[in-house]
Short mmCIF file of C-alpha atoms and ligand atoms in Angstrom, two decimals:
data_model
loop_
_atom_site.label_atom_id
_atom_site.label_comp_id
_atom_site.label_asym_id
_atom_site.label_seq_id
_atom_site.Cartn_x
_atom_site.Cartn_y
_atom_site.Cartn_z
CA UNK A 28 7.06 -54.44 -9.76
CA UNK A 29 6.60 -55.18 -6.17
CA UNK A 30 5.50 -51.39 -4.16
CA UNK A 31 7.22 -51.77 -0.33
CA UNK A 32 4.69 -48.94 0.05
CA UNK A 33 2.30 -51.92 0.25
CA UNK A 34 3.83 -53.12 3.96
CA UNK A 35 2.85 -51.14 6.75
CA UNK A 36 2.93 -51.49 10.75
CA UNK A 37 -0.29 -49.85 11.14
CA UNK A 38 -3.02 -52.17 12.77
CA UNK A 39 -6.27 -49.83 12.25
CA UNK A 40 -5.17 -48.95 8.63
CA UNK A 41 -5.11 -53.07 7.76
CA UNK A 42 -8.16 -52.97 10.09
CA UNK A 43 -10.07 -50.83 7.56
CA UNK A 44 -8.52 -52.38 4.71
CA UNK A 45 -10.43 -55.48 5.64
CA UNK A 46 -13.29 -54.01 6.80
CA UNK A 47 -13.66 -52.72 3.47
CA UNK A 48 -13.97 -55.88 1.79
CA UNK A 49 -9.88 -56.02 1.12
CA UNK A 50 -7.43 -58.69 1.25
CA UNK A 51 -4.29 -58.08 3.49
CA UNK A 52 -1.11 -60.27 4.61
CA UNK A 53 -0.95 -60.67 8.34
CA UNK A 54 1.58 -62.20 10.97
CA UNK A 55 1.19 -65.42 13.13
CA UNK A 56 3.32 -66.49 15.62
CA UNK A 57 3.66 -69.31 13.20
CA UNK A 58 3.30 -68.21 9.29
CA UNK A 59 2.42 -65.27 7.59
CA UNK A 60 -1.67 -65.46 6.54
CA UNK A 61 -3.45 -63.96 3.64
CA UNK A 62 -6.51 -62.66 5.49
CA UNK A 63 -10.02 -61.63 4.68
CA UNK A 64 -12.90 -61.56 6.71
CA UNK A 65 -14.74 -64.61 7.01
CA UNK A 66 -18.53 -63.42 6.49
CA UNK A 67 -17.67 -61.66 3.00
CA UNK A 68 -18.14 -63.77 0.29
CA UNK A 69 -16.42 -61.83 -2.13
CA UNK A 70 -13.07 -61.14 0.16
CA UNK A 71 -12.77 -64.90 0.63
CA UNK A 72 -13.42 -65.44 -3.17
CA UNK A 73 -10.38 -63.20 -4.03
CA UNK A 74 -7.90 -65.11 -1.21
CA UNK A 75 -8.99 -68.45 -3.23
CA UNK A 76 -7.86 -66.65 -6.38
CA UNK A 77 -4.89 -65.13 -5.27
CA UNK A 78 -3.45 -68.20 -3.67
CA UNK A 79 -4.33 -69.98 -6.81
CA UNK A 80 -6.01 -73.02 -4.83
CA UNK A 81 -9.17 -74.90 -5.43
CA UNK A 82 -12.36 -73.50 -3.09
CA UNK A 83 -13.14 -77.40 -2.31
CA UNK A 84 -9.53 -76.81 0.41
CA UNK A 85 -11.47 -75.01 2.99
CA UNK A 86 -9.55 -72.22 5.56
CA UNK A 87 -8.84 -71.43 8.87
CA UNK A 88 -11.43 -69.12 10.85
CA UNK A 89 -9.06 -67.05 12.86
CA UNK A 90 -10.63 -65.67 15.83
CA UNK A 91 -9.61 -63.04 18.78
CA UNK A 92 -9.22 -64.43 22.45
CA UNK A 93 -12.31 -61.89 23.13
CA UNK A 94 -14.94 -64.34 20.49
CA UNK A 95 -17.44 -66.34 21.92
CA UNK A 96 -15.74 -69.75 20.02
CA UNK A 97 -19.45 -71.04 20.29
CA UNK A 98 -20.95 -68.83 17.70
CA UNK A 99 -18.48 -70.55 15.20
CA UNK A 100 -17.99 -73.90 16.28
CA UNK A 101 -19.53 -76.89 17.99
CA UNK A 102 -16.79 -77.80 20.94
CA UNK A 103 -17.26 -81.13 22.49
CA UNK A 104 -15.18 -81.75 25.98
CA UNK A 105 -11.75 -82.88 23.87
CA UNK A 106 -11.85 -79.33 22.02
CA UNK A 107 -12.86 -77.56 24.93
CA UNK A 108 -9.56 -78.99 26.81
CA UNK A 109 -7.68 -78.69 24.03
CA UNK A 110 -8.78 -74.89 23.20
CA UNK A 111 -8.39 -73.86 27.24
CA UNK A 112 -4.71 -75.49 27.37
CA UNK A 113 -3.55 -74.49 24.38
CA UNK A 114 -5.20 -71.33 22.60
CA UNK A 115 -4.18 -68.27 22.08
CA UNK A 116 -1.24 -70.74 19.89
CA UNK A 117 -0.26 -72.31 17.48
CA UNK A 118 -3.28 -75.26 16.88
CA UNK A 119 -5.91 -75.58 14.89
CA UNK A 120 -9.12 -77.36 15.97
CA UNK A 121 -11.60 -78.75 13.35
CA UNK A 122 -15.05 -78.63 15.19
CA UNK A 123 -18.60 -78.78 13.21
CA UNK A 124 -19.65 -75.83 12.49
CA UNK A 125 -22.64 -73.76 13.38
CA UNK A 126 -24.98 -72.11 10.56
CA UNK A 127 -22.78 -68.69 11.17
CA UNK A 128 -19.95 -70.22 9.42
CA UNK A 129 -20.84 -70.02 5.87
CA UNK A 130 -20.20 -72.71 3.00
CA UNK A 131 -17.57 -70.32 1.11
CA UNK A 132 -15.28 -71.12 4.14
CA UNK A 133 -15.39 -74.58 4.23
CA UNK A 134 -15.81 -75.98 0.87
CA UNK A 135 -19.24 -76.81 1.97
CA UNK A 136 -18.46 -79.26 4.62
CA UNK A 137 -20.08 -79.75 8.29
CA UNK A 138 -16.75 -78.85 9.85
CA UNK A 139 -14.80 -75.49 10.31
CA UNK A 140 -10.99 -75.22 11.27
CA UNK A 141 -10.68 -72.58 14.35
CA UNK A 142 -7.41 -71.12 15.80
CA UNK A 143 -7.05 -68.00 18.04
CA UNK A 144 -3.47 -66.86 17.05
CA UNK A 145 -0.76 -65.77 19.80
CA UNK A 146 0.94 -63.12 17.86
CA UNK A 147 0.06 -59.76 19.41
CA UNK A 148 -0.34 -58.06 16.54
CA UNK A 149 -3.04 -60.48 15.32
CA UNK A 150 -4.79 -60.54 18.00
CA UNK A 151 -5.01 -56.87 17.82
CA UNK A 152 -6.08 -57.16 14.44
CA UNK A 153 -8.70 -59.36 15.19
CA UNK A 154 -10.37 -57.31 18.38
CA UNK A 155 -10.32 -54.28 15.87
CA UNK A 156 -12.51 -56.21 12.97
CA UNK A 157 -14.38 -58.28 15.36
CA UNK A 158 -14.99 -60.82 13.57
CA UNK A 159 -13.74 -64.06 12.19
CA UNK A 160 -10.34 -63.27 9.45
CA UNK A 161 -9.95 -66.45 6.98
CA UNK A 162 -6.18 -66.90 6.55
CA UNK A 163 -4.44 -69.51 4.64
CA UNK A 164 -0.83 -69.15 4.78
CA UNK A 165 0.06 -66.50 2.03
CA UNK A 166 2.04 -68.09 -0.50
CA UNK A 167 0.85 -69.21 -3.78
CA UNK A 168 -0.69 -72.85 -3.77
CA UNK A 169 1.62 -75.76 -2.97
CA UNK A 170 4.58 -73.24 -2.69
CA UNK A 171 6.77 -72.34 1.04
CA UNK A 172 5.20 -70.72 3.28
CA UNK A 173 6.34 -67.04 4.50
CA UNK A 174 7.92 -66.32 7.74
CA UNK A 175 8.39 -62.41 6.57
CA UNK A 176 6.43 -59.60 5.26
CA UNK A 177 8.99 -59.66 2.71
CA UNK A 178 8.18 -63.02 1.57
CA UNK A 179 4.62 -62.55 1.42
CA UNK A 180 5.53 -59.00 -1.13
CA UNK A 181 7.81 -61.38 -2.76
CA UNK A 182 4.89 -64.03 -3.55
CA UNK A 183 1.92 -61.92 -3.68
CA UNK A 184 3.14 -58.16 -4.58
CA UNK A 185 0.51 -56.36 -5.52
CA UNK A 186 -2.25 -59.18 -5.25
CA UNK A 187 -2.57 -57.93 -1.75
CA UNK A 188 -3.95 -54.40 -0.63
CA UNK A 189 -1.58 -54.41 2.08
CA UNK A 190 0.89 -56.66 4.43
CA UNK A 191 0.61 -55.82 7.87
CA UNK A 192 4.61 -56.37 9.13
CA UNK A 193 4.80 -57.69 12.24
CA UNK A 194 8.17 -59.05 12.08
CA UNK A 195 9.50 -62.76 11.51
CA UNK A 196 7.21 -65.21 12.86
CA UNK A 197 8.50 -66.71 16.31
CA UNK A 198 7.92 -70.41 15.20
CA UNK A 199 8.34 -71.10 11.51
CA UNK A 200 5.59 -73.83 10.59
CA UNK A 201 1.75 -73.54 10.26
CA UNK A 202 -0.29 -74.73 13.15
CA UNK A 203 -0.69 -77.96 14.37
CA UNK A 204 -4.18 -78.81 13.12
CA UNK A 205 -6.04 -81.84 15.09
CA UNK A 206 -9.64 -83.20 14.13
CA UNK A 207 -11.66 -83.41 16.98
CA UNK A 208 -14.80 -83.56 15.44
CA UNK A 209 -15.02 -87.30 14.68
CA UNK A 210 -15.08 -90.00 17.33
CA UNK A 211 -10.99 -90.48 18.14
CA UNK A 212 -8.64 -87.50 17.95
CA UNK A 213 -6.63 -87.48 15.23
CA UNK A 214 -3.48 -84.76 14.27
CA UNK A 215 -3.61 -83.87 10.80
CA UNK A 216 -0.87 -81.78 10.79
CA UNK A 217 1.82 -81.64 12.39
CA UNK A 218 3.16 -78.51 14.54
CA UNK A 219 4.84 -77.23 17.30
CA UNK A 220 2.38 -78.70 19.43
CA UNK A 221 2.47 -82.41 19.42
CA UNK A 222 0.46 -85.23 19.84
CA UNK A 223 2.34 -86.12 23.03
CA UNK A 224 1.60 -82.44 24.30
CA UNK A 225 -2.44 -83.12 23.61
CA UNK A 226 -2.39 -86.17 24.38
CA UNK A 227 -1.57 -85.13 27.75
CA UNK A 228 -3.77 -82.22 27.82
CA UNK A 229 -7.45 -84.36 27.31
CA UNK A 230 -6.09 -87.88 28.54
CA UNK A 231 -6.40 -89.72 25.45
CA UNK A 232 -3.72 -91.07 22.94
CA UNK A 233 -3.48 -89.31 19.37
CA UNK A 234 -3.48 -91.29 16.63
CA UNK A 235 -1.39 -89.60 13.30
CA UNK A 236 -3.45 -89.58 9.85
CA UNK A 237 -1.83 -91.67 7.90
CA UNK A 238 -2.48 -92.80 4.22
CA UNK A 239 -4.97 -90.35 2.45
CA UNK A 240 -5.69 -86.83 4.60
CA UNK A 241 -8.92 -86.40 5.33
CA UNK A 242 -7.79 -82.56 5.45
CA UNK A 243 -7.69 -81.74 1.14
CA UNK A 244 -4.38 -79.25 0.70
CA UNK A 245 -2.58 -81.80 2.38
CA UNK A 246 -1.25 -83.05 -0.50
CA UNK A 247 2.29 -85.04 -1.05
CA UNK A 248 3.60 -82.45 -2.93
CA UNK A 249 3.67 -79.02 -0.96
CA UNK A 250 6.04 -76.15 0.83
CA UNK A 251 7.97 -76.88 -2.02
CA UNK A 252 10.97 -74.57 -3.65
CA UNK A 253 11.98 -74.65 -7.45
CA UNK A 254 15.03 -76.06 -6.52
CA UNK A 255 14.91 -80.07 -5.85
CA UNK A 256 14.77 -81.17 -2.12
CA UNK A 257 16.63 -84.67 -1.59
CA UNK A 258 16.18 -86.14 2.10
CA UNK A 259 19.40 -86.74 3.91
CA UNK A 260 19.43 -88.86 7.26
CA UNK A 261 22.57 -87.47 8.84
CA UNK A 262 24.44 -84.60 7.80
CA UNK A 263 27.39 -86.71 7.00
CA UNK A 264 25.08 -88.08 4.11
CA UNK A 265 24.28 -84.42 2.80
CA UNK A 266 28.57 -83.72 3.22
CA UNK A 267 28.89 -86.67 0.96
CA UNK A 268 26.41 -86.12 -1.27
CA UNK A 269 27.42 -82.93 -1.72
CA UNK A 270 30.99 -83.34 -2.47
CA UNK A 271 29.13 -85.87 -5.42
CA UNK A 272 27.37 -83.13 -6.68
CA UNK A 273 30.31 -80.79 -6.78
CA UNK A 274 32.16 -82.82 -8.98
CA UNK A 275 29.36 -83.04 -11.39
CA UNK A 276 28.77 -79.41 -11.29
CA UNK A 277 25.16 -79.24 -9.84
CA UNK A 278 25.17 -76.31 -7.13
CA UNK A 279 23.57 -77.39 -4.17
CA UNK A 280 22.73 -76.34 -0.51
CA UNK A 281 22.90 -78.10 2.59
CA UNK A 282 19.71 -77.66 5.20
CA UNK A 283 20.42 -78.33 8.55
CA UNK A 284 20.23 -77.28 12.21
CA UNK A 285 20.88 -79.06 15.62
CA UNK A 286 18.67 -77.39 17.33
CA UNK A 287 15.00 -77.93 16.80
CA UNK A 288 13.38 -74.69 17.41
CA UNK A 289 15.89 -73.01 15.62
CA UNK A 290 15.49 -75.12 12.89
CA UNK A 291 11.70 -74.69 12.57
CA UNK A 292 12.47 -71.16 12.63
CA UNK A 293 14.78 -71.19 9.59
CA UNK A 294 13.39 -73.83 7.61
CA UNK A 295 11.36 -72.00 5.14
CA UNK A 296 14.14 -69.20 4.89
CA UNK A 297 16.48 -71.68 4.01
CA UNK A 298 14.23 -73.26 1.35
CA UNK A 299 13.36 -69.83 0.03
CA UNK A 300 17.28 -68.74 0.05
CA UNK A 301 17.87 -71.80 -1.81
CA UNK A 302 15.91 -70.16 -5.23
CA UNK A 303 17.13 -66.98 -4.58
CA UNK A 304 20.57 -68.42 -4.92
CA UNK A 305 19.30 -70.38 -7.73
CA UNK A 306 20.76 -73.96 -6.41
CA UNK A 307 19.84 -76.99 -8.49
CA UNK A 308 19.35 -79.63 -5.17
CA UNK A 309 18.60 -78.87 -1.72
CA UNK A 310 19.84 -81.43 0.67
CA UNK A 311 17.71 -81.25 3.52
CA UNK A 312 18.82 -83.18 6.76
CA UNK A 313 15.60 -84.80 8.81
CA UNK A 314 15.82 -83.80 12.64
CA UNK A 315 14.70 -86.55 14.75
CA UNK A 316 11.11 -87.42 14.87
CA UNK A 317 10.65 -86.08 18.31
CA UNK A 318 8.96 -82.55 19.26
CA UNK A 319 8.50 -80.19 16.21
CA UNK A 320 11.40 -82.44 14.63
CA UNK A 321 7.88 -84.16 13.64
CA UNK A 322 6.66 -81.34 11.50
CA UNK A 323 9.76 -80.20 10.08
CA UNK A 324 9.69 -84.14 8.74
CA UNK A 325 6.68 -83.85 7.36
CA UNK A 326 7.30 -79.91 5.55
CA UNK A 327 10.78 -81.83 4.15
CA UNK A 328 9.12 -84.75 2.96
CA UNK A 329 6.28 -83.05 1.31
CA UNK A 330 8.84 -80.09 -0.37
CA UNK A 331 11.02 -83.20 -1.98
CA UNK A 332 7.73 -84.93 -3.28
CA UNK A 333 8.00 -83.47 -6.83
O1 TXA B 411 -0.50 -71.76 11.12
C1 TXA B 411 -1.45 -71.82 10.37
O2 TXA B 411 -2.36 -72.65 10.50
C2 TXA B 411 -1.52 -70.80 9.23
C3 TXA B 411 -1.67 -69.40 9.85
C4 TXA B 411 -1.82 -68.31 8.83
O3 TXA B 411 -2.74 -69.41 10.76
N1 TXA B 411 -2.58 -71.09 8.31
C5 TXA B 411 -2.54 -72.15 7.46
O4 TXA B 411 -3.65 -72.24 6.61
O5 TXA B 411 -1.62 -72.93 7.43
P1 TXA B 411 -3.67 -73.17 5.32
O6 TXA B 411 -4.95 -72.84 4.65
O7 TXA B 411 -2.44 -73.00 4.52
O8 TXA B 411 -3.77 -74.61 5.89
C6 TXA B 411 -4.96 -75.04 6.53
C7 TXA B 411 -5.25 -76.48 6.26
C8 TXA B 411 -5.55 -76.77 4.81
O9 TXA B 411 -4.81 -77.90 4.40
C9 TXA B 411 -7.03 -77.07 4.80
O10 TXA B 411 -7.39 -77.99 3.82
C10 TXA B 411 -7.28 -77.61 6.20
O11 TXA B 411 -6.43 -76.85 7.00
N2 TXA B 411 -8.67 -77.37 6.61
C11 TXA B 411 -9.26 -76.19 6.86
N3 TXA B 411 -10.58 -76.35 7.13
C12 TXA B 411 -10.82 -77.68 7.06
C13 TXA B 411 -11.99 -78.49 7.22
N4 TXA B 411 -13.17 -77.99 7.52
N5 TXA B 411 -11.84 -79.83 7.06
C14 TXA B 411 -10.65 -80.38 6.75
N6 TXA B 411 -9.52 -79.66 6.57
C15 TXA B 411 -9.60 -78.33 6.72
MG1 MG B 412 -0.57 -73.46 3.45
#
């Protein structure tokens, strides 16, 4: 049994909570996190266990807009555009890491993924611990990532000491995560941010990782619901498709929104709404490759790599 008792509104409570060593779930402006605080060894051990995912996949240092960055991370004159443009938001930046950051957080590598979150509510969070929170999104490993309190009750329930609620994320889609720690930039997952967008910001041209990630928990097969996703290119295909499927009895939903924003927004609801209704296929329409139509490609894809 899930306790709703667990979700609360009340910043200092999940403030103590984690200063205490505990694990919470906590809102982003673009996914719900699972949160600890970086410097405990035994807090980040338990969000490793929870999530179910291998210690070598390192996490995010959040941090609040008040941090010195510097204590955590080495920024050259890329990340320091980069962070003054475009933090607090939704981007990652993969810096080396100074001797603060501790191997338990990285999986024991020279680099450490830093993000100052937007969402009000976290960044309260964050100036109440004052310190660095580790939080991968909250949803078991290689599963879709919540938008909702709910969800993260729904995937975690009592795993968690407490979800701090603050309502459905404004974006929809983890961070846009660029490596700026090697010689050329390089995106390594998409977001709302794009490379265009950075590109512009420090003057230089993005190039997209392609092939094998050099971030690990970028697997093919992630974000992905029981029920099976199948790509569609227009949503003529999906009608079709769908009318095939009736006819053979296989239920089935269709995925699809004209609008970008709106469909980064309600892409993982959709995905999760598709299990609840217990659907067999998911036919999931690809926006254009343009804006975050980009990382709502890449989420599809990876959710209908079984
Ligand atoms: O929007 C987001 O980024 C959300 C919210 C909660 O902030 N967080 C999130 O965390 O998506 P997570 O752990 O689900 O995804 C972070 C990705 C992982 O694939 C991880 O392997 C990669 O970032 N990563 C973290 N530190 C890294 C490092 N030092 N080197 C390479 N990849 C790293
Ligand atoms: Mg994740």
């Amino acid at each position: 049994m899930t306790d709703l008792s667990r979700i609360t509104r009340d910043v200092a409570l999940a403030s103590s909570v984690l200063s205490n060593g505990g694990i919470i779930g906590m809102p982003t402006e673009t996914v719900y996190g699972l949160a600890a605080l970086a410097l405990n060894e035994q807090a980040v051990a338990r969000v490793f266990a929870t999530k179910g995912r291998p210690t070598s996949h390192p996490l995010i240092v959040h941090l609040s807009p008040e941090e010195n960055v510097d204590r955590w991370g080495v920024f050259n004159e890329n990340a320091h555009a980069i962070a003054k443009a475009a933090w607090p938001g939704p981007i990652t930046l993969l810096v080396p890491r100074t001797p603060l950051v501790p191997d338990w957080v990285t999986g024991g590598r020279d680099t450490v993924a830093i993000r100052i979150p937007s969402h009000p509510i976290a960044i309260e969070l964050l100036n109440r611990v004052s310190d660095g929170i580790v939080a991968p999104s909250a949803n078991r490993f290689g599963q879709v990532s919540p938008t909702r309190a709910e969800h993260v009750l729904q995937d975690l329930g009592n795993d968690v000491d407490l979800i701090l609620d603050g309502g459905p994320c404004a974006i929809g889609l983890e961070s846009t995560i660029v490596d700026c720690a090697s010689e050329a930039l390089q995106i390594l997952r998409p977001g709302k941010i794009t490379a265009l967008q950075i590109a512009e910001i420090t003057g230089l041209n993005m190039a997209i990782t392609n092939g094998p990630s050099r971030a690990p928990g970028m697997m093919i097969s992630h974000y992905a619901p029981h029920a099976r996703v199948e790509l569609c290119t227009s949503l003529d295909e999906a009608t079709e498709k769908g009318i095939a499927y009736e006819k053979q009895g296989v239920s089935y939903s269709i995925i699809h929104h004209e609008d970008l924003t709106e469909y980064a927004l309600s892409v993982y609801d959709d995905l999760r709404l598709a299990d609840v209704n217990g659907v067999k296929v998911v036919l999931a329409v690809l926006p254009y490759d343009d804006g975050i139509g980009t990382a709502i490609r890449d989420r599809l894809t990876k959710a209908s790599a079984h």
